[in-house]
CSV table of C-alpha atoms in Angstrom, one decimal:
chain,number,residue,atom,x,y,z
A,28,UNK,CA,-0.1,0.0,-0.1
A,29,UNK,CA,1.2,3.6,-0.9
A,30,UNK,CA,2.3,5.4,2.2
A,31,UNK,CA,0.0,8.2,3.3
A,32,UNK,CA,1.7,11.0,5.4
A,33,UNK,CA,0.4,12.2,8.7
A,34,UNK,CA,-1.4,15.3,9.0
A,35,UNK,CA,1.3,16.6,11.4
A,36,UNK,CA,3.9,15.7,8.6
A,37,UNK,CA,2.0,17.7,6.0
A,38,UNK,CA,1.5,20.8,8.1
A,39,UNK,CA,5.3,20.8,8.9
A,40,UNK,CA,5.9,20.6,5.4
A,41,UNK,CA,3.7,23.2,4.1
A,42,UNK,CA,4.9,25.5,6.8
A,43,UNK,CA,8.6,25.0,5.8
A,44,UNK,CA,7.8,25.5,2.2
A,45,UNK,CA,6.0,28.9,3.1
A,46,UNK,CA,8.7,30.1,5.1
A,47,UNK,CA,11.3,29.4,2.2
A,48,UNK,CA,9.0,31.3,-0.2
A,49,UNK,CA,8.6,34.0,2.3
A,50,UNK,CA,12.3,34.5,2.9
A,51,UNK,CA,13.8,37.8,1.6
A,52,UNK,CA,16.9,36.5,0.6
A,53,UNK,CA,19.0,35.0,-2.3
A,54,UNK,CA,18.8,31.4,-3.5
A,55,UNK,CA,21.6,30.1,-1.2
A,56,UNK,CA,19.8,31.5,1.7
A,57,UNK,CA,16.7,29.9,0.8
A,58,UNK,CA,18.5,26.7,0.3
A,59,UNK,CA,20.0,26.8,3.7
A,60,UNK,CA,16.5,27.5,5.3
A,61,UNK,CA,14.9,24.5,3.3
A,62,UNK,CA,17.5,22.3,4.2
A,63,UNK,CA,18.0,23.0,8.0
A,64,UNK,CA,14.3,22.7,8.4
A,65,UNK,CA,14.0,19.5,6.5
A,66,UNK,CA,16.7,18.0,8.7
A,67,UNK,CA,14.5,19.0,11.5
A,68,UNK,CA,11.6,17.5,10.3
A,69,UNK,CA,13.3,14.0,9.4
A,70,UNK,CA,15.9,14.1,12.2
A,71,UNK,CA,18.9,14.2,10.0
A,72,UNK,CA,22.3,16.1,11.4
A,73,UNK,CA,24.1,17.3,8.3
A,74,UNK,CA,23.2,17.9,4.6
A,75,UNK,CA,24.9,18.9,1.2
A,76,UNK,CA,23.7,20.4,-1.8
A,77,UNK,CA,25.9,20.3,-5.0
A,78,UNK,CA,26.4,19.8,-8.7
A,79,UNK,CA,27.5,16.2,-9.6
A,80,UNK,CA,28.4,14.0,-12.4
A,81,UNK,CA,26.3,10.8,-11.7
A,82,UNK,CA,26.8,8.5,-15.0
A,83,UNK,CA,26.8,4.8,-14.6
A,84,UNK,CA,30.2,4.7,-16.7
A,85,UNK,CA,31.9,7.3,-14.6
A,86,UNK,CA,32.9,7.9,-11.1
A,87,UNK,CA,30.9,10.1,-9.0
A,88,UNK,CA,32.3,13.6,-8.9
A,89,UNK,CA,30.9,16.9,-7.1
A,90,UNK,CA,31.4,20.5,-7.3
A,91,UNK,CA,29.6,23.8,-6.1
A,92,UNK,CA,28.8,22.3,-2.6
A,93,UNK,CA,26.8,24.1,-0.2
A,94,UNK,CA,26.3,22.4,3.1
A,95,UNK,CA,25.3,22.7,6.7
A,96,UNK,CA,25.7,21.1,10.1
A,97,UNK,CA,29.5,20.1,9.7
A,98,UNK,CA,32.5,21.4,11.4
A,99,UNK,CA,35.4,22.1,9.3
A,100,UNK,CA,37.3,18.8,9.9
A,101,UNK,CA,34.5,16.5,9.8
A,102,UNK,CA,33.4,18.1,6.3
A,103,UNK,CA,36.8,17.4,4.9
A,104,UNK,CA,36.8,13.9,6.1
A,105,UNK,CA,33.4,13.6,4.3
A,106,UNK,CA,34.9,14.8,1.0
A,107,UNK,CA,37.3,12.0,1.2
A,108,UNK,CA,34.9,9.5,1.9
A,109,UNK,CA,32.7,10.9,-1.0
A,110,UNK,CA,35.6,10.9,-3.5
A,111,UNK,CA,37.0,7.5,-2.5
A,112,UNK,CA,37.3,5.2,-5.6
A,113,UNK,CA,35.3,2.4,-4.0
A,114,UNK,CA,32.1,4.5,-4.1
A,115,UNK,CA,31.9,3.8,-8.1
A,116,UNK,CA,30.2,0.5,-7.6
A,117,UNK,CA,28.0,1.6,-4.6
A,118,UNK,CA,26.5,4.6,-6.6
A,119,UNK,CA,26.4,2.8,-9.9
A,120,UNK,CA,22.6,1.0,-9.4
A,121,UNK,CA,21.0,4.4,-8.4
A,122,UNK,CA,22.8,6.2,-11.4
A,123,UNK,CA,21.7,3.5,-13.8
A,124,UNK,CA,18.1,3.9,-12.3
A,125,UNK,CA,18.6,7.7,-12.8
A,126,UNK,CA,19.7,7.6,-16.1
A,127,UNK,CA,16.7,5.3,-17.0
A,128,UNK,CA,13.9,7.1,-15.4
A,129,UNK,CA,15.3,10.6,-16.2
A,130,UNK,CA,13.3,12.2,-13.4
A,131,UNK,CA,13.9,13.5,-9.7
A,132,UNK,CA,14.5,10.6,-7.5
A,133,UNK,CA,14.9,10.3,-3.7
A,134,UNK,CA,16.4,7.2,-2.3
A,135,UNK,CA,17.4,6.0,1.1
A,136,UNK,CA,20.8,4.1,1.6
A,137,UNK,CA,19.1,0.7,1.8
A,138,UNK,CA,17.3,1.4,-1.4
A,139,UNK,CA,20.4,2.7,-3.1
A,140,UNK,CA,22.7,0.1,-1.8
A,141,UNK,CA,20.6,-3.3,-1.0
A,142,UNK,CA,23.7,-5.2,-1.2
A,143,UNK,CA,25.3,-3.1,1.4
A,144,UNK,CA,28.4,-2.7,-0.8
A,145,UNK,CA,29.4,0.5,1.1
A,146,UNK,CA,29.8,-1.2,4.4
A,147,UNK,CA,32.0,-3.9,2.8
A,148,UNK,CA,34.1,-1.5,0.6
A,149,UNK,CA,37.5,0.3,1.4
A,150,UNK,CA,35.6,3.4,1.6
A,151,UNK,CA,33.6,2.4,4.8
A,152,UNK,CA,36.3,3.4,7.1
A,153,UNK,CA,36.4,6.9,5.6
A,154,UNK,CA,32.6,7.0,6.2
A,155,UNK,CA,33.2,6.1,9.8
A,156,UNK,CA,36.0,8.7,10.3
A,157,UNK,CA,33.7,11.4,9.1
A,158,UNK,CA,31.1,9.9,11.7
A,159,UNK,CA,28.4,9.2,9.2
A,160,UNK,CA,26.0,6.3,9.6
A,161,UNK,CA,22.7,6.6,7.6
A,162,UNK,CA,22.3,8.6,4.5
A,163,UNK,CA,19.7,9.7,2.0
A,164,UNK,CA,20.2,11.3,-1.6
A,165,UNK,CA,17.8,13.1,-3.5
A,166,UNK,CA,18.8,13.7,-7.3
A,167,UNK,CA,17.4,16.0,-10.1
A,168,UNK,CA,18.7,15.6,-13.5
A,169,UNK,CA,20.3,19.0,-15.0
A,170,UNK,CA,20.2,20.3,-18.5
A,171,UNK,CA,23.1,19.0,-20.5
A,172,UNK,CA,24.1,16.2,-18.2
A,173,UNK,CA,24.6,15.8,-14.6
A,174,UNK,CA,22.5,16.0,-11.5
A,175,UNK,CA,21.5,18.8,-9.0
A,176,UNK,CA,22.2,16.4,-5.9
A,177,UNK,CA,21.4,16.6,-2.2
A,178,UNK,CA,22.5,14.4,0.6
A,179,UNK,CA,21.1,14.2,4.2
A,180,UNK,CA,23.1,12.3,7.0
A,181,UNK,CA,23.1,10.8,10.4
A,182,UNK,CA,25.7,10.0,12.8
A,183,UNK,CA,26.9,6.6,13.5
A,184,UNK,CA,24.7,4.6,15.5
A,185,UNK,CA,21.4,6.2,14.2
A,186,UNK,CA,18.8,4.2,12.5
A,187,UNK,CA,18.4,4.1,8.8
A,188,UNK,CA,16.1,6.7,7.3
A,189,UNK,CA,12.6,5.3,6.8
A,190,UNK,CA,10.1,5.2,3.9
A,191,UNK,CA,8.2,8.0,5.6
A,192,UNK,CA,11.2,10.1,5.7
A,193,UNK,CA,12.1,9.5,2.2
A,194,UNK,CA,8.6,10.6,1.0
A,195,UNK,CA,8.9,13.7,3.1
A,196,UNK,CA,12.1,14.5,1.7
A,197,UNK,CA,11.1,14.0,-1.7
A,198,UNK,CA,8.0,15.9,-1.6
A,199,UNK,CA,9.8,19.0,-0.2
A,200,UNK,CA,12.6,18.7,-2.5
A,201,UNK,CA,10.6,18.3,-5.9
A,202,UNK,CA,8.4,21.3,-5.0
A,203,UNK,CA,11.1,23.7,-5.2
A,204,UNK,CA,12.5,23.3,-8.9
A,205,UNK,CA,13.7,26.9,-8.9
A,206,UNK,CA,16.1,25.9,-6.1
A,207,UNK,CA,18.1,23.5,-7.6
A,208,UNK,CA,21.1,23.7,-9.7
A,209,UNK,CA,20.1,23.6,-13.5
A,210,UNK,CA,23.4,23.0,-15.5
A,211,UNK,CA,27.2,22.9,-15.1
A,212,UNK,CA,28.6,26.5,-15.3
A,213,UNK,CA,30.9,25.2,-18.2
A,214,UNK,CA,32.4,22.2,-20.0
A,215,UNK,CA,35.5,21.8,-17.6
A,216,UNK,CA,33.1,21.5,-14.7
A,217,UNK,CA,31.2,18.9,-16.4
A,218,UNK,CA,34.2,16.9,-17.0
A,219,UNK,CA,35.8,16.7,-13.5
A,220,UNK,CA,35.5,12.9,-13.8
A,221,UNK,CA,38.6,13.1,-15.9
A,222,UNK,CA,40.5,14.2,-12.5
A,223,UNK,CA,41.5,11.4,-10.1
A,224,UNK,CA,39.8,11.0,-6.8
A,225,UNK,CA,42.8,12.6,-5.0
A,226,UNK,CA,42.5,15.7,-7.3
A,227,UNK,CA,38.8,15.8,-6.9
A,228,UNK,CA,39.2,15.9,-3.1
A,229,UNK,CA,41.7,18.9,-3.1
A,230,UNK,CA,39.6,20.6,-5.6
A,231,UNK,CA,36.8,20.4,-3.2
A,232,UNK,CA,39.0,21.5,-0.4
A,233,UNK,CA,40.3,24.5,-2.4
A,234,UNK,CA,36.6,25.4,-3.2
A,235,UNK,CA,36.1,25.6,0.7
A,236,UNK,CA,38.8,28.2,0.8
A,237,UNK,CA,41.6,25.9,2.3
A,238,UNK,CA,45.4,26.7,2.0
A,239,UNK,CA,47.6,24.4,0.3
A,240,UNK,CA,49.4,24.0,3.5
A,241,UNK,CA,46.2,23.2,5.3
A,242,UNK,CA,45.3,20.6,2.7
A,243,UNK,CA,48.7,18.8,3.1
A,244,UNK,CA,48.6,18.7,6.6
A,245,UNK,CA,44.9,17.4,6.6
A,246,UNK,CA,45.7,14.7,3.9
A,247,UNK,CA,49.2,13.9,5.5
A,248,UNK,CA,51.1,14.6,2.5
A,249,UNK,CA,53.8,17.3,1.5
A,250,UNK,CA,53.1,20.7,0.2
A,251,UNK,CA,55.1,19.9,-2.9
A,252,UNK,CA,52.9,17.0,-3.7
A,253,UNK,CA,49.8,19.3,-3.0
A,254,UNK,CA,51.4,21.9,-5.5
A,255,UNK,CA,51.5,19.1,-8.2
A,256,UNK,CA,47.9,18.5,-7.7
A,257,UNK,CA,46.7,22.0,-7.6
A,258,UNK,CA,48.6,22.6,-10.8
A,259,UNK,CA,46.8,19.8,-12.6
A,260,UNK,CA,43.5,21.1,-11.5
A,261,UNK,CA,44.4,24.6,-12.6
A,262,UNK,CA,45.3,23.5,-15.8
A,263,UNK,CA,42.0,21.5,-16.3
A,264,UNK,CA,39.9,24.7,-15.5
A,265,UNK,CA,42.3,27.0,-17.2
A,266,UNK,CA,42.8,29.2,-14.3
A,267,UNK,CA,45.9,30.4,-12.4
A,268,UNK,CA,44.8,31.1,-8.9
A,269,UNK,CA,42.4,29.8,-6.2
A,270,UNK,CA,40.1,32.9,-6.3
A,271,UNK,CA,39.7,32.5,-9.8
A,272,UNK,CA,39.0,28.7,-9.6
A,273,UNK,CA,36.1,29.3,-7.2
A,274,UNK,CA,34.7,32.0,-9.4
A,275,UNK,CA,35.0,29.8,-12.4
A,276,UNK,CA,32.9,27.1,-10.4
A,277,UNK,CA,30.3,29.3,-9.2
A,278,UNK,CA,29.9,31.7,-12.6
A,279,UNK,CA,31.6,29.7,-15.3
A,280,UNK,CA,33.9,31.1,-18.0
A,281,UNK,CA,31.6,33.8,-19.2
A,282,UNK,CA,30.8,32.3,-22.3
A,283,UNK,CA,26.9,32.1,-21.7
A,284,UNK,CA,26.7,35.9,-21.0
């Protein structure tokens, strides 16, 4: 039988969506209000909203992240977990489903990974270090490829998200198409799967404003090694500085203006 939400759930959802519409702020402020409110309703502790390359034949890759509920160190560990090469077989079934159906989908961890590949993979230890147990994703296809991707998370030891919570999240997140990313800012952004997992982790940390020294300390590698990775990243995007890279990933290369 199809799940019907309780009246209290519906009231909470309508109130949240009304608050988001009424907020006199920009897109980022409205996203934050929406996600913080959703997390309260479904008892999640952290969230991310990003653009992602999510193709069955490519490793999952993410840019343009907005997020809430994390401290700096834990978010950095989360980026390592997300960019781990063992995540490719874990996300493959859901990326196949998304490609076939071509519509906004919301899935709990048990739905997207019924064989519990994540728990058996080399990536599992990275998720544990980030203190992430249960997760749920909501993905909306973008124009020209890729997705506007959302993840909500609970800490280790917390129960998995339920069918009710997935239904609440899907209804809320599918009712705000104007808040979703609509396309990658430019071609190099869409082609980040050409970068290796370590490059993508460093790219994400650079976009968080981290210095090369800080990244090297966190990853336990030398600054010289980081310099090499950063050089590759800059070459890929055709930029010469960190500020230019961040601007490129938020505004594109100007070819659409």
